[in-house]
mmCIF file of C-alpha atoms in Angstrom:
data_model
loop_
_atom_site.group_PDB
_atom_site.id
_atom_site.type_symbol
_atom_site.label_atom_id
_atom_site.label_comp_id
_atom_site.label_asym_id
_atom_site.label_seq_id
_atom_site.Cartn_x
_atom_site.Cartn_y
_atom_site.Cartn_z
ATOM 1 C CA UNK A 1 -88.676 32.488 -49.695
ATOM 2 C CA UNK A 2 -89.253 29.978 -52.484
ATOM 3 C CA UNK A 3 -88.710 26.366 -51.581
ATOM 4 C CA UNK A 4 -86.440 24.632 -54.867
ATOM 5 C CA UNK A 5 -88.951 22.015 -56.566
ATOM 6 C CA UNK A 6 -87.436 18.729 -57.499
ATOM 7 C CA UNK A 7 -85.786 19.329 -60.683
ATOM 8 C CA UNK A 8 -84.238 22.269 -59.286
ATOM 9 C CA UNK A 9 -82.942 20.138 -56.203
ATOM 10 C CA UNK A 10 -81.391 17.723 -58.774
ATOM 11 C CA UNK A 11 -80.157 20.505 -60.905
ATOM 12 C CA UNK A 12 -78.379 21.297 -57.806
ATOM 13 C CA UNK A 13 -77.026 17.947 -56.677
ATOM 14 C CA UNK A 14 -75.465 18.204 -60.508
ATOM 15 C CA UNK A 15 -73.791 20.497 -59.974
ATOM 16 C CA UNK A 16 -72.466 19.761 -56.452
ATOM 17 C CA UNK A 17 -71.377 16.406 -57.818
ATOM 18 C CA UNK A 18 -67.487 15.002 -58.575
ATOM 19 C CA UNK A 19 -67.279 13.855 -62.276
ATOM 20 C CA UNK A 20 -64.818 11.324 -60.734
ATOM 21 C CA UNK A 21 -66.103 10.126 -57.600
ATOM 22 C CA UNK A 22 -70.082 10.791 -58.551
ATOM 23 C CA UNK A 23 -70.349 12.156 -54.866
ATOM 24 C CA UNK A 24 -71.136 15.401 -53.471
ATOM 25 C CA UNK A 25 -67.765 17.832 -53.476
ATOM 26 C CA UNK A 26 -65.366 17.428 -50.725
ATOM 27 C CA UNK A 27 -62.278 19.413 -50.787
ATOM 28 C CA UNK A 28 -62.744 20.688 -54.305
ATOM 29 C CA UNK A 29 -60.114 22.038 -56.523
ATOM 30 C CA UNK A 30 -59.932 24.128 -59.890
ATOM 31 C CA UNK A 31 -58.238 22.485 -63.125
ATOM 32 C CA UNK A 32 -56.426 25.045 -65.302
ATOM 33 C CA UNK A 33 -59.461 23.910 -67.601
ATOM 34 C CA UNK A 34 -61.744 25.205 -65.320
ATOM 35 C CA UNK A 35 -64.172 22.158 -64.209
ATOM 36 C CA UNK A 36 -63.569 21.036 -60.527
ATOM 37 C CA UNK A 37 -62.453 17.837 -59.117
ATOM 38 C CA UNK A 38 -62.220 16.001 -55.473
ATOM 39 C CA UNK A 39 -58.592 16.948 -54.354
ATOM 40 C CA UNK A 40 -58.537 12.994 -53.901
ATOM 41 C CA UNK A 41 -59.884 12.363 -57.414
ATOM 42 C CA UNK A 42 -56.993 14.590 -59.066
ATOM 43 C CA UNK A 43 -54.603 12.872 -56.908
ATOM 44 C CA UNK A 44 -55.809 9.655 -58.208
ATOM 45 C CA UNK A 45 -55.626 10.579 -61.753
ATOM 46 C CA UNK A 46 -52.273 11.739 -61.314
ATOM 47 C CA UNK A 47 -51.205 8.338 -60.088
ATOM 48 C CA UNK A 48 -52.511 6.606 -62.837
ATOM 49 C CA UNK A 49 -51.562 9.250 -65.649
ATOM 50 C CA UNK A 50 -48.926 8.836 -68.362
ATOM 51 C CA UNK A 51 -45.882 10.844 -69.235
ATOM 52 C CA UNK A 52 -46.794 13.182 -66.639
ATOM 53 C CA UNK A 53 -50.193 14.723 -68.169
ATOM 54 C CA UNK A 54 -53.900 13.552 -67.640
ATOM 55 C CA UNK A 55 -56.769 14.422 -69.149
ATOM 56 C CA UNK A 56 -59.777 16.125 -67.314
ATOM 57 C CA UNK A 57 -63.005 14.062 -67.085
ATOM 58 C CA UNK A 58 -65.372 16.998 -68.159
ATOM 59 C CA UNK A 59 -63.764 18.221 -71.625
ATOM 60 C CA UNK A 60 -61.063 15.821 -72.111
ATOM 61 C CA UNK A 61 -58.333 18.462 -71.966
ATOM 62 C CA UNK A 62 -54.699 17.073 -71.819
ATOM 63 C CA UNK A 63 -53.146 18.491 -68.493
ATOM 64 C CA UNK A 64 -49.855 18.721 -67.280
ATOM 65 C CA UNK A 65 -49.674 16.602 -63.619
ATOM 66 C CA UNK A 66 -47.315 19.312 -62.339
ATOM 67 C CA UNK A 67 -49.812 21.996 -63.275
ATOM 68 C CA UNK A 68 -51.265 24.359 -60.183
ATOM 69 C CA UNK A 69 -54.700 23.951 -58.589
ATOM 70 C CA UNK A 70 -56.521 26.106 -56.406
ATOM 71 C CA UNK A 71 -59.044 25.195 -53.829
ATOM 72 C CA UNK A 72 -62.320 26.252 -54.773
ATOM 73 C CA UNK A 73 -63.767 27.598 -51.535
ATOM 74 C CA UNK A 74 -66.788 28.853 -52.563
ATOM 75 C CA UNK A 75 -67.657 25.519 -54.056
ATOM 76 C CA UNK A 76 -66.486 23.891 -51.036
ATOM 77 C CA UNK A 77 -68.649 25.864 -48.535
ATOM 78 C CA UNK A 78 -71.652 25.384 -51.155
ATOM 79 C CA UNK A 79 -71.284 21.606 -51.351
ATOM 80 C CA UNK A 80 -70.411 21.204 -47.427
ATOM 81 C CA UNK A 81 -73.949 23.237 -46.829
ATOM 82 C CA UNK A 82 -76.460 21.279 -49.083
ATOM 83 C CA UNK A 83 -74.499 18.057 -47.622
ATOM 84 C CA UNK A 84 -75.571 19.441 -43.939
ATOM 85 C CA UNK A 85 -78.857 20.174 -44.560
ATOM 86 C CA UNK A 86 -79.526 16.895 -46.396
ATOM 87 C CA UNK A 87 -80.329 15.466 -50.070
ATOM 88 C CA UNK A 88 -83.498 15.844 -51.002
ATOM 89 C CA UNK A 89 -85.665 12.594 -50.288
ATOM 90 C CA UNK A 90 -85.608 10.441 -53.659
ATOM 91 C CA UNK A 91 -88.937 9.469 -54.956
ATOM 92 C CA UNK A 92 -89.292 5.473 -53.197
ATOM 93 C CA UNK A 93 -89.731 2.751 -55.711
ATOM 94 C CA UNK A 94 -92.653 1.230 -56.638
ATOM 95 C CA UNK A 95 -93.724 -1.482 -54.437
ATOM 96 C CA UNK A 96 -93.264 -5.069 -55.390
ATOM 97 C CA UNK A 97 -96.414 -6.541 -56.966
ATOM 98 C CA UNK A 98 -98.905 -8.687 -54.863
ATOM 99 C CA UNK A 99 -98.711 -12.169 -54.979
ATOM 100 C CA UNK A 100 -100.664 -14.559 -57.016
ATOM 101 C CA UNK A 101 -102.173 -17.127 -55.211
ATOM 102 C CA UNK A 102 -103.717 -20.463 -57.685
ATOM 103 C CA UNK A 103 -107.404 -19.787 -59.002
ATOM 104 C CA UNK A 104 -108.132 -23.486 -58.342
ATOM 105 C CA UNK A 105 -106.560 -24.240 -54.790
ATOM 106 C CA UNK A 106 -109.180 -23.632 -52.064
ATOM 107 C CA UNK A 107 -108.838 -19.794 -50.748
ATOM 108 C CA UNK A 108 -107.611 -20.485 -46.919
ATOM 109 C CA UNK A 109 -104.563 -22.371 -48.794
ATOM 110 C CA UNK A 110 -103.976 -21.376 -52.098
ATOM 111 C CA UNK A 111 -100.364 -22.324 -53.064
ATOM 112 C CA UNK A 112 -98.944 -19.250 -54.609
ATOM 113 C CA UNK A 113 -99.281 -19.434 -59.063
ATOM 114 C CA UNK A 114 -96.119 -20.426 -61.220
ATOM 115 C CA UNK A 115 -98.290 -19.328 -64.014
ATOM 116 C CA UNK A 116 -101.253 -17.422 -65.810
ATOM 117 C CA UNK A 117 -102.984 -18.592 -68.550
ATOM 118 C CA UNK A 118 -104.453 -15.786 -70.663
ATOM 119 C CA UNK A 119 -107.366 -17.904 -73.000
ATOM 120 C CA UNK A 120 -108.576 -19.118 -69.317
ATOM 121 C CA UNK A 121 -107.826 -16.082 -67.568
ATOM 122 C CA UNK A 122 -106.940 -18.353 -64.378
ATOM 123 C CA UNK A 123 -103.878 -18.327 -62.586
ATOM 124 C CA UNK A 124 -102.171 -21.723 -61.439
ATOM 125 C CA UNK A 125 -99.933 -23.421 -59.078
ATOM 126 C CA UNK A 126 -97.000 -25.900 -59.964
ATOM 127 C CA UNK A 127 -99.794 -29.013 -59.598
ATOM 128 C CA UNK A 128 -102.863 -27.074 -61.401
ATOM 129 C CA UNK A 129 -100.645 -26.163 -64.185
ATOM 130 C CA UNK A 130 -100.116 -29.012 -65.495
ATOM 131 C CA UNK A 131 -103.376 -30.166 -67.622
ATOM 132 C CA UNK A 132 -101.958 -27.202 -69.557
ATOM 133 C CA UNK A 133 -98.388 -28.585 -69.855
ATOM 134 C CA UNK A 134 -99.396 -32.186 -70.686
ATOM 135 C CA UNK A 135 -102.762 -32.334 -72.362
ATOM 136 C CA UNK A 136 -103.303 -31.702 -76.089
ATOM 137 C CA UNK A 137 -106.059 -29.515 -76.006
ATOM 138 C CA UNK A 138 -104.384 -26.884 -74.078
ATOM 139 C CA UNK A 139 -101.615 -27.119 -76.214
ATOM 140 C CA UNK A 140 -102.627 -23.421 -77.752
ATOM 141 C CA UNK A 141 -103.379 -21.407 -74.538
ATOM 142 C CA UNK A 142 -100.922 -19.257 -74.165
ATOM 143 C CA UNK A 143 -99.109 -19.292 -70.262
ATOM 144 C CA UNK A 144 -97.472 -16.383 -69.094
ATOM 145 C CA UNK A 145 -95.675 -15.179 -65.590
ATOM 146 C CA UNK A 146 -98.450 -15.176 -63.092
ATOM 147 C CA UNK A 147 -100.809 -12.035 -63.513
ATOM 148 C CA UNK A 148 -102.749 -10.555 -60.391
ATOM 149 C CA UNK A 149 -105.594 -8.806 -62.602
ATOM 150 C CA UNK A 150 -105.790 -9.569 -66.066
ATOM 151 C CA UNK A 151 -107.784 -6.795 -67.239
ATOM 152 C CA UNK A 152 -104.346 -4.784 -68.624
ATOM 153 C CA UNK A 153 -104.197 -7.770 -71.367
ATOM 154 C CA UNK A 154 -107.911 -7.130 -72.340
ATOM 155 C CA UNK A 155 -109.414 -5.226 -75.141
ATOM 156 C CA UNK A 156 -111.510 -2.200 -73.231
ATOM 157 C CA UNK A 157 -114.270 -2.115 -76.463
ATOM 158 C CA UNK A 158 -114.449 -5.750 -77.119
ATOM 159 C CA UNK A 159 -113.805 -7.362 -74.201
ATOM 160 C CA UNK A 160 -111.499 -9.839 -75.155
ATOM 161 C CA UNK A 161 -107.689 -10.000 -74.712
ATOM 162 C CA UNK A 162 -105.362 -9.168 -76.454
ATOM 163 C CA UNK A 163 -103.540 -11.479 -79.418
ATOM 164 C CA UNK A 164 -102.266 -9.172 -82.166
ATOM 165 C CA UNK A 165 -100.160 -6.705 -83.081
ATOM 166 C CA UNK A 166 -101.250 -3.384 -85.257
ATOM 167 C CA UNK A 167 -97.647 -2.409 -87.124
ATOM 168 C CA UNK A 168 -99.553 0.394 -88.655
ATOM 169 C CA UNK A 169 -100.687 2.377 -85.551
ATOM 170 C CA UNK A 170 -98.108 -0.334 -82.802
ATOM 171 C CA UNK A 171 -100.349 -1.189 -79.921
ATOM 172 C CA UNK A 172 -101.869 -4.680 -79.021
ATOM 173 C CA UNK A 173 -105.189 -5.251 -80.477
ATOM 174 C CA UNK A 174 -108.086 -7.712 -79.986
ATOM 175 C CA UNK A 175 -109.772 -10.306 -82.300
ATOM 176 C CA UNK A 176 -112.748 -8.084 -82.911
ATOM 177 C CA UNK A 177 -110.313 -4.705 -83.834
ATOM 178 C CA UNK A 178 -109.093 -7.073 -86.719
ATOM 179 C CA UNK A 179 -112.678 -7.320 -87.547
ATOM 180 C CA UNK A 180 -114.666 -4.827 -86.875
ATOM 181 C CA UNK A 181 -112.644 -2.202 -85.093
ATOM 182 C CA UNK A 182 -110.919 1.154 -86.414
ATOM 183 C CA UNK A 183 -108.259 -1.481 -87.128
ATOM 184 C CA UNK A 184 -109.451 -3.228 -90.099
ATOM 185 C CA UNK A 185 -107.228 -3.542 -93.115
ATOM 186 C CA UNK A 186 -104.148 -2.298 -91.367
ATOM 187 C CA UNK A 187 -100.466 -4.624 -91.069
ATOM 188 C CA UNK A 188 -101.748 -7.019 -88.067
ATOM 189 C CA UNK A 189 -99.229 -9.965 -86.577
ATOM 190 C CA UNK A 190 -99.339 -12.215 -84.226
ATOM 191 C CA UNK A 191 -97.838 -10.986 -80.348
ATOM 192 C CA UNK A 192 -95.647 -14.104 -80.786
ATOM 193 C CA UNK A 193 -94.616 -12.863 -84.055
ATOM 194 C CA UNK A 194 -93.893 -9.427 -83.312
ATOM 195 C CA UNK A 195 -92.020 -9.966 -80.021
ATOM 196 C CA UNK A 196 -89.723 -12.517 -82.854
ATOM 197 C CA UNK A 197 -89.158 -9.558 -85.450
ATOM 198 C CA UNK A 198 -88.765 -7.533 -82.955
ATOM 199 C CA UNK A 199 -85.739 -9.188 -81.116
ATOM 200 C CA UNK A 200 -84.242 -9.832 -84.414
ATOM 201 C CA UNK A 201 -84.496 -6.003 -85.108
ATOM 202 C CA UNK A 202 -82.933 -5.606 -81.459
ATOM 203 C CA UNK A 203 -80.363 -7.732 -82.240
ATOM 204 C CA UNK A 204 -79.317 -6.008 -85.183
ATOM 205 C CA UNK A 205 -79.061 -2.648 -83.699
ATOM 206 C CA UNK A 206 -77.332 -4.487 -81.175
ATOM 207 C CA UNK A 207 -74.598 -5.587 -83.314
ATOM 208 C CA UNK A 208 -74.267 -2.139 -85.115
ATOM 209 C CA UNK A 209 -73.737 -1.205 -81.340
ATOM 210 C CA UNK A 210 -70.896 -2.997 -80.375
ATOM 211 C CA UNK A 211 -69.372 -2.945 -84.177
ATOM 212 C CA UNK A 212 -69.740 1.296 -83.736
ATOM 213 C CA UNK A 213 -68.144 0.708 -79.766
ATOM 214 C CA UNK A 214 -65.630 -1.287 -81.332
ATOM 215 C CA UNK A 215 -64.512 1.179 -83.667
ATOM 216 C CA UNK A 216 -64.991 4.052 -80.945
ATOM 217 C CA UNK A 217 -62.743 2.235 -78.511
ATOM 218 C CA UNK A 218 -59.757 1.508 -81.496
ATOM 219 C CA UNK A 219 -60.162 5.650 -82.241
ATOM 220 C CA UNK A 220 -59.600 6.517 -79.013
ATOM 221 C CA UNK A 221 -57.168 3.916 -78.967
ATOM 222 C CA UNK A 222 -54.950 5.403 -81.710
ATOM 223 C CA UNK A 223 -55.975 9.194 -80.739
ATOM 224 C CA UNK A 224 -53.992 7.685 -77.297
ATOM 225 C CA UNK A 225 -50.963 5.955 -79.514
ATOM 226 C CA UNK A 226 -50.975 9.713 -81.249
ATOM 227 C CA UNK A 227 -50.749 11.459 -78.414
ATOM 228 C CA UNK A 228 -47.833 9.253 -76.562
ATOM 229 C CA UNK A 229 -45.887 9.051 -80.044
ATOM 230 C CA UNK A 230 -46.152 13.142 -80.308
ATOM 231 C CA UNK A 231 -44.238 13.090 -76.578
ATOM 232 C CA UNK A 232 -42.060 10.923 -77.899
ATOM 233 C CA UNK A 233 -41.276 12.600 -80.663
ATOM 234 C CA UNK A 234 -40.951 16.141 -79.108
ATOM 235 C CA UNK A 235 -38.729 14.550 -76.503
ATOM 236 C CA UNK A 236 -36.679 13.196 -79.499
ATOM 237 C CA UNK A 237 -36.698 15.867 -81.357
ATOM 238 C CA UNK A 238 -34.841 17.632 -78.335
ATOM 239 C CA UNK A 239 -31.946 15.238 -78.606
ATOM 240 C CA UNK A 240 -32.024 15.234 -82.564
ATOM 241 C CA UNK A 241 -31.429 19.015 -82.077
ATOM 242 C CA UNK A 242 -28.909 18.589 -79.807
ATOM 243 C CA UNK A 243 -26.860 16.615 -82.214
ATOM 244 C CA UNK A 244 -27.490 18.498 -84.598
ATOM 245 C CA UNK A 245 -25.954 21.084 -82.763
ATOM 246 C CA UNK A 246 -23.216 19.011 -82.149
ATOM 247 C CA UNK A 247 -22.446 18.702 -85.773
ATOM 248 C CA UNK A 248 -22.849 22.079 -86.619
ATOM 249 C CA UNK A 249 -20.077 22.871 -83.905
ATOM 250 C CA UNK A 250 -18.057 20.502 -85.466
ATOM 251 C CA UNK A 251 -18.285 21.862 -88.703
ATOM 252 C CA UNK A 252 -17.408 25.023 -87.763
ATOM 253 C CA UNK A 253 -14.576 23.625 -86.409
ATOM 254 C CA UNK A 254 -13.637 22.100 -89.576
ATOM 255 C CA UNK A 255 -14.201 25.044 -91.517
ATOM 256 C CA UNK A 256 -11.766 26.900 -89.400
ATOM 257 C CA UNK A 257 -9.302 23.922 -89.741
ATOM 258 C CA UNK A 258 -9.644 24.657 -93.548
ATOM 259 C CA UNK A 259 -8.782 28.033 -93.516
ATOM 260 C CA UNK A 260 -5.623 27.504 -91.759
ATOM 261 C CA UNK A 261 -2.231 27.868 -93.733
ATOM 262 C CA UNK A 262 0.395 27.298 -90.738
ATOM 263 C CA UNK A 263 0.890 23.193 -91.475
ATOM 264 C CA UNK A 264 2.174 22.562 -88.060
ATOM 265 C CA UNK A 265 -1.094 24.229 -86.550
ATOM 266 C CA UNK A 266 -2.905 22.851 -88.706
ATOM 267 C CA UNK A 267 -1.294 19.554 -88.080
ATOM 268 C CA UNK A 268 -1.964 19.768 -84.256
ATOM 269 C CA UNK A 269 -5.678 20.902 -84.818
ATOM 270 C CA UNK A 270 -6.294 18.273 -87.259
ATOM 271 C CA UNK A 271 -6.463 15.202 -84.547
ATOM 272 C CA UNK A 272 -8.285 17.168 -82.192
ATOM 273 C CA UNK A 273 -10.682 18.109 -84.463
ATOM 274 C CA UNK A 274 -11.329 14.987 -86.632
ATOM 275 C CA UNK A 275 -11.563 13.071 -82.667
ATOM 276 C CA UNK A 276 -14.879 15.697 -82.367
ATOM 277 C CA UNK A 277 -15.728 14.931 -85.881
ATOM 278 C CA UNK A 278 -16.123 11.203 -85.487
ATOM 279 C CA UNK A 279 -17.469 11.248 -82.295
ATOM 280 C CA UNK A 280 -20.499 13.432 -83.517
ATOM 281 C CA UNK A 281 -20.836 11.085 -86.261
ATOM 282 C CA UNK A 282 -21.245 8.500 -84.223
ATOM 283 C CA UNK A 283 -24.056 9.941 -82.427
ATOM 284 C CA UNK A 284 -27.072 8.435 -83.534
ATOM 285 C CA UNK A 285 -30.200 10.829 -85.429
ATOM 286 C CA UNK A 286 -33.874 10.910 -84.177
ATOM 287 C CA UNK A 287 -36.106 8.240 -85.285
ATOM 288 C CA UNK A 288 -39.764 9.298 -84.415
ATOM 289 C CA UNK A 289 -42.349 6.201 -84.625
ATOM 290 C CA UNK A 290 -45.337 9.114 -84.619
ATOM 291 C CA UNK A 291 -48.153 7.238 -86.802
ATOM 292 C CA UNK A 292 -48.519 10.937 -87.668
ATOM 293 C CA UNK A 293 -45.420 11.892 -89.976
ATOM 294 C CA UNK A 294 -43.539 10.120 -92.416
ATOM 295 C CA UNK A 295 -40.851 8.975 -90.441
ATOM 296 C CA UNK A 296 -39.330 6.746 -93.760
ATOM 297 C CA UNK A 297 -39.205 9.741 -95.728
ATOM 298 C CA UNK A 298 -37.891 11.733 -92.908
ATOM 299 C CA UNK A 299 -35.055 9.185 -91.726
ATOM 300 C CA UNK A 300 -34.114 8.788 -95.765
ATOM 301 C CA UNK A 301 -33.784 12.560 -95.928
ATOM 302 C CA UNK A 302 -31.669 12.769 -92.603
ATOM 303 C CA UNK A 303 -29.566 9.855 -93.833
ATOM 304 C CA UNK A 304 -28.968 11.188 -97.270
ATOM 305 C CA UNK A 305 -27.946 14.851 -96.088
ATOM 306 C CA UNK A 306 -25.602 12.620 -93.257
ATOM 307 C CA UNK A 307 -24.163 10.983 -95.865
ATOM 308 C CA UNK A 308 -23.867 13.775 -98.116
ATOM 309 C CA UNK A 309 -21.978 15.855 -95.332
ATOM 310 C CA UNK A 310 -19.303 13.463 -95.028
ATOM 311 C CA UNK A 311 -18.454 12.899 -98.471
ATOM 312 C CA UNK A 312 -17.754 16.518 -99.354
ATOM 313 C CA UNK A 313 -16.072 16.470 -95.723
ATOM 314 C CA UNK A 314 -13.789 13.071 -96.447
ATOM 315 C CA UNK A 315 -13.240 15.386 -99.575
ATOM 316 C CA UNK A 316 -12.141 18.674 -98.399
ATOM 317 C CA UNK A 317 -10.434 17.175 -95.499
ATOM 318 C CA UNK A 318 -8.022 14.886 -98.014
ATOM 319 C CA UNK A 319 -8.109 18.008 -100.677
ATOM 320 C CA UNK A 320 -6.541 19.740 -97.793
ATOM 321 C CA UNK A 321 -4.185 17.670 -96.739
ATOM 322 C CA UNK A 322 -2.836 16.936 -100.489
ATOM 323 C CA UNK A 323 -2.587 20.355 -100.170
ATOM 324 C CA UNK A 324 -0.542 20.574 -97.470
ATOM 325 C CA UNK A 325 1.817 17.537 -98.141
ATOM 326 C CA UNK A 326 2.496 19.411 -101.912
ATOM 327 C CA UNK A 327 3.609 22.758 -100.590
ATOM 328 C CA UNK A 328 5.696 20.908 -97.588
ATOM 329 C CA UNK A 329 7.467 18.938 -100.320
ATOM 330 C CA UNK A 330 7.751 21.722 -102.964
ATOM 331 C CA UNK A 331 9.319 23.807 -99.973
ATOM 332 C CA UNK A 332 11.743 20.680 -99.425
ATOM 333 C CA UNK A 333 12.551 20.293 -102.903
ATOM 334 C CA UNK A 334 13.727 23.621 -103.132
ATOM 335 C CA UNK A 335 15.866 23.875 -100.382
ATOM 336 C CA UNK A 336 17.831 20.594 -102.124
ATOM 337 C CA UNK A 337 18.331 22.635 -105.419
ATOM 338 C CA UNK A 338 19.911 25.557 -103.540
ATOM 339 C CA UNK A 339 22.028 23.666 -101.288
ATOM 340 C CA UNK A 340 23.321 21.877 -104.579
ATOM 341 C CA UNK A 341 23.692 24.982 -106.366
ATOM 342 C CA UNK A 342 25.755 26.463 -103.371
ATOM 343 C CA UNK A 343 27.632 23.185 -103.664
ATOM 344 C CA UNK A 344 28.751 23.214 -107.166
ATOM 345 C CA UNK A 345 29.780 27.193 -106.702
ATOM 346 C CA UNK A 346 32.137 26.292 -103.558
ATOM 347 C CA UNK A 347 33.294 23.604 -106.086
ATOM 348 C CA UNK A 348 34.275 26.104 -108.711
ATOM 349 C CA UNK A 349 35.808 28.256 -106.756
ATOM 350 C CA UNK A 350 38.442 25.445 -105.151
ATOM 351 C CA UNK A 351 39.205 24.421 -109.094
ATOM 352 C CA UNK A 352 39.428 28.031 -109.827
ATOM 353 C CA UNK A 353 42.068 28.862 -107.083
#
């Protein structure tokens, strides 16, 4: 049987491993997505999720908190396993560096070296070091972090070590490569120099960095201000339906009212009704604050059609009732001119007899 390398090991452990938690499976559970999570780790982004809904870690999918999981047993018995039988060891660290003892104290005891000076190629303690700190003439040697071996700073074809910088091919290069090497008439700074344009470079990508972070974090940001705004919106557009359905009831209602040509059932409806009526009205409309529609436009719409549906209400409602009040009194008026004519014919009969 074939024993799994190294990469396949960590392939392995990859796999086995809680986006969440960044530890091996335990107790995992299938998202409607389809990744797998800790049953602890969904738990915990459930606690912490808004509006009911989370997203999942792997491909950001927006989930519903009351959604159903299912325990991944297979997963679970895989992870559980390869947690038995161990990890696979982890390549050790490289061993701290020996230290560097002073080139000038006396061997049986040498203080240990604060620093390394390359031109001398000697490595010194706090009290040998400093001829090179005070006195002029080592003013140019240049000290660096105590070295064990110098022979990594040194030129392998010349000899010497290295002070310069080769843009053109970008490794460290000697006096004599300037010269006389391969190296001749190619871009050649200083190490100081470089290391300078170098960290300036740095911190220029460094700033386009956090400037592209910046704007990363304020898009996710508003993707997040989208997403909550859209709930809110849905959930008001549930209620702006609602009243809406209120009104239409109530309009209904009114267009029966209109239609009705007995005045005292009318008259009995109308109160009832019109109570309805205003108390829709005063229901307020939806407002959404999505940054993704045009609420302005939408609200002006919503209040213009409002406002156009009770004017031609007010109107049919008072055309109606003119209506009414007309035929009542024309009804009235003509019961006085018969009673009158049945007056004035009793009265000629008396003067007649």
């Amino acid at each position: 049987m074939a024993v799994a390398g190294p990469a396949e090991e960590s392939v392995l452990e990859g796999e086995l491993t809680c986006p969440v938690c960044l530890d091996l499976f335990s107790d995992p559970h299938l998202l409607p997505c389809g990744h797998n999570l800790c049953l602890a780790c969904v738990r915990g982004l459930r606690r912490r999720a808004e509006r009911g809904r989370f997203r999942c870690p792997e491909c950001r999918e927006s989930l519903r908190c009351s959604g159903p999981l299912q325990k991944n047993y297979r997963l679970a018995n895989i992870a559980e396993d390869y947690r038995r039988r161990g990890r696979p060891c982890r390549q050790a660290p490289p061993p701290p560096p020996p230290p560097v003892h002073c080139d000038y104290c006396s061997p049986g005891d040498a203080a240990l070296a604060v620093k390394t000076c390359l031109q001398c190629e000697v490595s010194m303690c706090g009290e040998h070091v400093k001829p090179h700190l005070e006195r002029p003439a080592f003013r140019e040697h240049p000290l660096t972090e105590p070295l064990g071996d110098v022979r990594d700073r040194k030129c392998p074809a010349h000899d010497e070590m290295y002070r310069y910088y080769c843009v053109d091919e970008r490794v460290c290069v000697c006096n004599a490569c300037t010269i006389e090497g391969r190296h001749t008439g190619h871009t050649i700074k200083t190490l100081k120099n470089t290391m300078k344009d170098l960290k300036e470079s740095l911190q220029m990508q460094m700033q386009k960095l956090s400037r592209k972070i910046s704007r990363t974090e304020k898009f996710l940001q508003q993707r997040a201000d989208a997403e909550r705004d859209s709930h809110r919106f849905v959930e008001g557009a549930e209620q702006h339906m609602r009243v809406v359905g209120d009104l239409l009831q109530a309009q209904s209602s009114l267009q029966a009212l209109l239609q009705e040509n007995d005045p005292f059932h009318f008259l009995q409806e109308y109160h009832s009704t019109g109570k309805k009526l205003r108390k829709a009205l005063k229901r307020p409309l939806f407002s959404p604050g999505s940054v993704c529609l045009d609420t302005e436009g939408l609200a002006d719409v919503m209040e213009a059609k409002l406002e156009e549906f009770q004017a031609e209400l007010r109107l049919q409602v008072t055309e109606l009732i003119h209506t009414v009040c007309v035929e009542t009194n024309g009804e009235e008026e003509e019961e006085g001119h018969e009673e009158e004519e049945v007056e004035e014919e009793e009265l000629e009969e008396e003067e007649g007899g």
